[in-house]
CSV table of C-alpha atoms and ligand atoms in Angstrom, one decimal:
chain,number,residue,atom,x,y,z
U,1262,MET,CA,-112.5,188.4,124.1
U,1263,ILE,CA,-112.2,191.4,122.3
U,1264,GLU,CA,-109.0,193.5,123.7
U,1265,LEU,CA,-109.3,197.0,121.7
U,1266,PHE,CA,-106.2,198.7,120.2
U,1267,TYR,CA,-107.2,201.9,120.4
U,1268,ALA,CA,-106.3,205.8,121.4
U,1269,ASN,CA,-108.7,208.5,122.3
U,1270,THR,CA,-109.0,209.8,118.8
U,1271,PRO,CA,-112.0,209.8,115.7
U,1272,ASN,CA,-110.7,206.5,114.4
U,1273,GLY,CA,-110.1,204.9,118.2
U,1274,ARG,CA,-114.1,205.5,119.4
U,1275,LYS,CA,-115.9,204.0,116.2
U,1276,ILE,CA,-115.1,200.6,116.8
U,1277,SER,CA,-114.5,201.5,121.5
U,1278,ILE,CA,-119.0,202.5,120.6
U,1279,MET,CA,-119.1,199.6,117.7
U,1280,LEU,CA,-118.7,197.2,121.6
U,1281,GLU,CA,-120.7,199.0,123.1
U,1282,GLU,CA,-123.7,198.9,120.5
U,1283,ILE,CA,-122.8,195.4,119.7
U,1284,ASN,CA,-122.7,194.7,124.1
U,1285,HIS,CA,-119.6,192.5,123.5
U,1286,PRO,CA,-117.6,191.8,125.8
U,1287,TYR,CA,-114.0,193.8,124.8
U,1288,LYS,CA,-110.4,195.3,127.3
U,1289,VAL,CA,-109.7,198.3,125.8
U,1290,THR,CA,-105.2,198.5,125.3
U,1291,PRO,CA,-104.4,201.8,125.2
U,1292,VAL,CA,-101.4,202.8,122.5
U,1293,ASP,CA,-99.9,205.7,123.1
U,1294,ILE,CA,-99.1,206.8,120.1
U,1295,PHE,CA,-97.7,210.5,121.1
U,1296,ASN,CA,-95.1,208.8,122.2
U,1297,ASP,CA,-94.9,206.8,119.6
U,1298,LYS,CA,-95.9,203.4,121.1
U,1299,GLN,CA,-97.3,202.2,118.0
U,1300,PHE,CA,-93.9,201.9,115.9
U,1301,ASP,CA,-93.7,198.6,119.1
U,1302,PRO,CA,-92.7,196.1,117.5
U,1303,LYS,CA,-94.7,193.9,119.1
U,1304,PHE,CA,-97.7,196.3,118.1
U,1305,ARG,CA,-96.8,196.5,114.5
U,1306,SER,CA,-96.4,192.9,114.2
U,1307,ILE,CA,-100.5,193.3,114.3
U,1308,SER,CA,-100.8,196.9,112.4
U,1309,PRO,CA,-98.1,197.0,110.3
U,1310,PHE,CA,-99.0,200.8,109.0
U,1311,SER,CA,-98.5,201.3,113.1
U,1312,LYS,CA,-101.8,202.9,113.7
U,1313,ILE,CA,-104.3,202.2,116.4
U,1314,PRO,CA,-107.7,200.9,116.5
U,1315,VAL,CA,-106.5,197.4,116.0
U,1316,ILE,CA,-108.5,194.7,117.1
U,1317,THR,CA,-107.5,190.7,119.0
U,1318,ASP,CA,-110.4,188.2,119.0
U,1319,HIS,CA,-109.2,186.1,121.7
U,1320,GLU,CA,-112.4,183.6,120.9
U,1321,ASN,CA,-111.1,182.3,117.4
U,1322,ASN,CA,-107.0,184.1,117.6
U,1323,ILE,CA,-107.2,186.7,115.2
U,1324,SER,CA,-106.4,190.4,114.6
U,1325,ILE,CA,-107.9,193.4,112.2
U,1326,PHE,CA,-105.6,196.8,111.7
U,1327,GLU,CA,-108.2,199.2,109.2
U,1328,SER,CA,-111.1,200.9,111.1
U,1329,GLY,CA,-113.6,200.0,108.5
U,1330,ALA,CA,-111.9,196.5,107.8
U,1331,ILE,CA,-113.0,195.9,111.6
U,1332,LEU,CA,-116.5,197.4,111.7
U,1333,ILE,CA,-118.1,194.8,108.8
U,1334,TYR,CA,-115.9,192.4,111.4
U,1335,LEU,CA,-117.7,193.3,114.3
U,1336,ALA,CA,-120.9,193.8,112.2
U,1337,GLU,CA,-120.7,190.3,110.6
U,1338,LYS,CA,-119.9,189.1,113.8
U,1339,SER,CA,-123.1,190.4,115.4
U,1340,GLY,CA,-125.2,190.4,113.5
U,1341,LYS,CA,-126.0,194.2,113.8
U,1342,PHE,CA,-125.5,198.1,112.4
U,1343,TYR,CA,-124.7,195.3,108.7
U,1344,ASP,CA,-128.4,194.7,107.2
U,1345,LYS,CA,-127.4,192.2,104.4
U,1346,ASP,CA,-130.3,193.2,102.0
U,1347,ASN,CA,-129.0,197.6,102.4
U,1348,ARG,CA,-124.8,196.4,101.7
U,1349,ILE,CA,-123.9,198.3,98.9
U,1350,LEU,CA,-125.6,201.7,101.0
U,1351,ILE,CA,-123.9,201.0,104.1
U,1352,ASN,CA,-120.5,200.3,101.9
U,1353,GLN,CA,-120.3,203.1,100.1
U,1354,TRP,CA,-120.9,205.2,102.8
U,1355,LEU,CA,-118.2,203.6,105.2
U,1356,ILE,CA,-116.0,203.1,102.8
U,1357,ALA,CA,-116.9,206.6,101.7
U,1358,GLN,CA,-115.9,207.7,105.0
U,1359,VAL,CA,-112.7,205.9,105.8
U,1360,ALA,CA,-111.1,207.0,102.7
U,1361,TYR,CA,-112.1,210.8,102.1
U,1362,VAL,CA,-114.8,211.9,105.4
U,1363,GLY,CA,-112.1,211.0,108.0
U,1364,PRO,CA,-108.3,211.1,106.3
U,1365,LEU,CA,-109.7,214.9,104.5
U,1366,LEU,CA,-110.9,215.9,108.1
U,1367,GLY,CA,-107.5,214.2,109.7
U,1368,GLN,CA,-105.8,217.2,106.6
U,1369,HIS,CA,-108.5,220.1,108.2
U,1370,HIS,CA,-107.2,219.5,111.8
U,1371,GLN,CA,-103.2,219.3,111.6
U,1372,PHE,CA,-103.4,222.2,109.3
U,1373,HIS,CA,-106.4,224.2,110.8
U,1374,HIS,CA,-105.7,223.5,114.7
U,1375,TYR,CA,-103.1,221.7,115.5
U,1376,THR,CA,-100.1,224.1,112.9
U,1377,PRO,CA,-102.2,227.4,112.5
U,1378,GLY,CA,-99.7,229.6,110.0
U,1379,LYS,CA,-97.2,226.8,109.4
U,1380,SER,CA,-99.1,226.5,105.5
U,1381,LYS,CA,-101.6,229.8,104.5
U,1382,TRP,CA,-102.1,226.4,101.4
U,1383,GLY,CA,-102.6,223.7,103.4
U,1384,GLU,CA,-104.7,226.1,105.8
U,1385,GLU,CA,-107.6,226.8,103.2
U,1386,ARG,CA,-107.4,223.6,101.1
U,1387,TYR,CA,-109.0,221.2,103.7
U,1388,PHE,CA,-111.1,224.2,105.2
U,1389,LYS,CA,-112.9,224.1,101.6
U,1390,ILE,CA,-112.5,220.4,102.0
U,1391,ALA,CA,-114.1,220.0,105.8
U,1392,LYS,CA,-116.8,222.5,104.8
U,1393,THR,CA,-117.9,220.5,101.7
U,1394,ILE,CA,-118.3,217.4,103.8
U,1395,TYR,CA,-120.4,219.2,105.9
U,1396,LYS,CA,-122.5,220.4,103.1
U,1397,ASP,CA,-122.7,217.0,101.5
U,1398,LEU,CA,-123.4,214.8,104.4
U,1399,ASP,CA,-126.3,217.6,105.1
U,1400,GLU,CA,-127.5,217.1,102.3
U,1401,ARG,CA,-127.5,212.9,102.4
U,1402,LEU,CA,-129.0,213.6,105.6
U,1403,GLU,CA,-132.2,216.2,104.3
U,1404,LYS,CA,-132.6,212.8,102.0
U,1405,SER,CA,-132.4,210.0,104.5
U,1406,LYS,CA,-132.6,209.4,107.8
U,1407,PHE,CA,-128.5,208.1,109.1
U,1408,LEU,CA,-126.2,207.2,106.3
U,1409,ALA,CA,-127.1,204.5,104.7
U,1410,GLY,CA,-130.8,204.4,105.0
U,1411,SER,CA,-133.3,205.0,107.6
U,1412,GLU,CA,-131.7,202.7,109.8
U,1413,TYR,CA,-128.5,203.6,112.4
U,1414,SER,CA,-126.1,201.4,110.8
U,1415,ILE,CA,-121.6,201.0,110.8
U,1416,ALA,CA,-121.5,204.3,108.4
U,1417,ASP,CA,-123.3,206.3,111.1
U,1418,ILE,CA,-120.9,204.3,113.9
U,1419,ALA,CA,-118.2,204.9,111.3
U,1420,THR,CA,-118.7,209.3,110.8
U,1421,PHE,CA,-120.0,209.9,114.5
U,1422,PRO,CA,-117.1,210.6,115.8
U,1423,TRP,CA,-114.9,212.3,113.1
U,1424,ILE,CA,-118.1,215.1,113.1
U,1425,ALA,CA,-118.1,214.7,116.9
U,1426,ARG,CA,-115.0,217.1,116.6
U,1427,HIS,CA,-116.5,220.1,114.8
U,1428,PRO,CA,-115.6,222.0,117.8
U,1429,ILE,CA,-112.6,222.4,116.8
U,1430,HIS,CA,-113.5,222.5,112.9
U,1431,ASP,CA,-114.9,225.9,113.1
U,1432,ILE,CA,-117.1,225.5,110.7
U,1433,GLY,CA,-121.0,226.0,112.9
U,1434,LEU,CA,-121.8,222.9,113.1
U,1435,LYS,CA,-125.5,223.7,114.0
U,1436,LYS,CA,-125.8,226.0,110.5
U,1437,PHE,CA,-126.3,222.4,109.0
U,1438,LYS,CA,-129.2,221.7,110.0
U,1439,ASN,CA,-129.7,217.6,108.9
U,1440,LEU,CA,-126.7,217.0,110.0
U,1441,SER,CA,-127.6,218.6,113.7
U,1442,ARG,CA,-130.7,216.0,113.8
U,1443,TRP,CA,-128.5,213.2,113.2
U,1444,TYR,CA,-125.6,213.8,115.8
U,1445,GLU,CA,-127.6,214.9,118.2
U,1446,GLN,CA,-130.0,211.3,118.2
U,1447,ILE,CA,-126.7,210.4,117.8
U,1448,SER,CA,-125.5,211.4,120.9
U,1449,LYS,CA,-127.7,210.5,123.4
U,1450,ARG,CA,-127.2,206.5,122.3
U,1451,GLU,CA,-126.9,205.1,125.7
U,1452,ALA,CA,-123.9,203.1,123.5
U,1453,VAL,CA,-122.6,206.6,122.1
U,1454,ILE,CA,-122.1,207.6,125.2
U,1455,ILE,CA,-119.9,204.9,127.0
U,1456,GLY,CA,-118.1,203.6,124.3
U,1457,TYR,CA,-116.9,207.4,123.6
U,1458,ASP,CA,-115.1,207.3,127.1
U,1459,CYS,CA,-114.0,203.7,127.4
U,1460,LEU,CA,-111.7,205.3,129.1
U,1461,LYS,CA,-113.2,206.6,130.9
U,1462,LYS,CA,-112.0,209.5,132.4
U,1463,GLY,CA,-115.2,211.7,131.9
U,1464,GLU,CA,-115.0,212.2,128.0
U,1465,LYS,CA,-117.9,213.7,127.6
U,1466,ILE,CA,-119.4,214.2,123.7
U,1467,PRO,CA,-119.2,217.6,122.7
U,1468,LYS,CA,-122.4,219.7,122.3
U,1469,ILE,CA,-123.7,221.1,119.6
V,485,LIG,N1,-107.4,203.8,108.0
V,485,LIG,C1,-107.0,204.5,108.6
V,485,LIG,C2,-106.3,205.3,110.2
V,485,LIG,C3,-106.2,204.7,111.2
V,485,LIG,C4,-105.2,206.1,112.1
V,485,LIG,O1,-104.8,207.3,111.3
V,485,LIG,N2,-104.7,206.2,112.9
V,485,LIG,C5,-103.8,207.4,113.2
V,485,LIG,C6,-105.2,207.9,115.1
V,485,LIG,S1,-106.9,208.3,114.1
V,485,LIG,C7,-103.0,206.6,115.0
V,485,LIG,O2,-102.6,205.8,114.4
V,485,LIG,N3,-101.8,207.3,114.5
V,485,LIG,C8,-100.8,207.2,114.3
V,485,LIG,C9,-99.4,208.0,113.3
V,485,LIG,O3,-99.9,208.2,112.2
V,485,LIG,O4,-98.3,206.8,114.0
V,485,LIG,C10,-107.9,203.5,110.2
V,485,LIG,O5,-109.3,204.2,110.0
V,485,LIG,O6,-108.0,201.9,111.2
């Protein structure tokens, strides 16, 4: 059994979606990051930067932090969504998500949505970058069915929950035809619908 230390954020959802996709038994342990529970020493012993997500695989008593490392672990364990012959491409799109798309959209959330009026510079800078990310993903998806080629992969699983925050991005997802097509297609997957709402609170994937 895998234990997922989780909050219902895009980084948390990457992993609940993956666990549903590979149909692996798991239990969710919520970490209340809005009340500083990520700083509890016990949690910090498996999460050195005090962040979710983390998994503990109780089968072999290993804990893993960092969403990209967790996705790779689960993909290798299950043999799914990480085609051996396509790893160079999957790794690029996966690492671009964890190192660029996620952190920069995260800054856009902070300045534009959570603290508007605090910093005009921050709002403008990250709004511009967020729009560029939409444009660049759209261009990629014009040429390719999924981010890393013709097959759905952990790169798509990593990116999807970030685009699922599109209502707070205020960019207008529907203006991006290829990104919208990709988003709608992934939104309909049963594992994605269940993983998105793994706390069973009735959370629905935002429509375009
Ligand atoms: N690079 C990390 C980022 C994880 C991350 O930023 N997690 C956020 C929630 S989405 C968190 O735990 N925040 C709590 C905090 O910063 O105190 C990953 O991809 O796993």
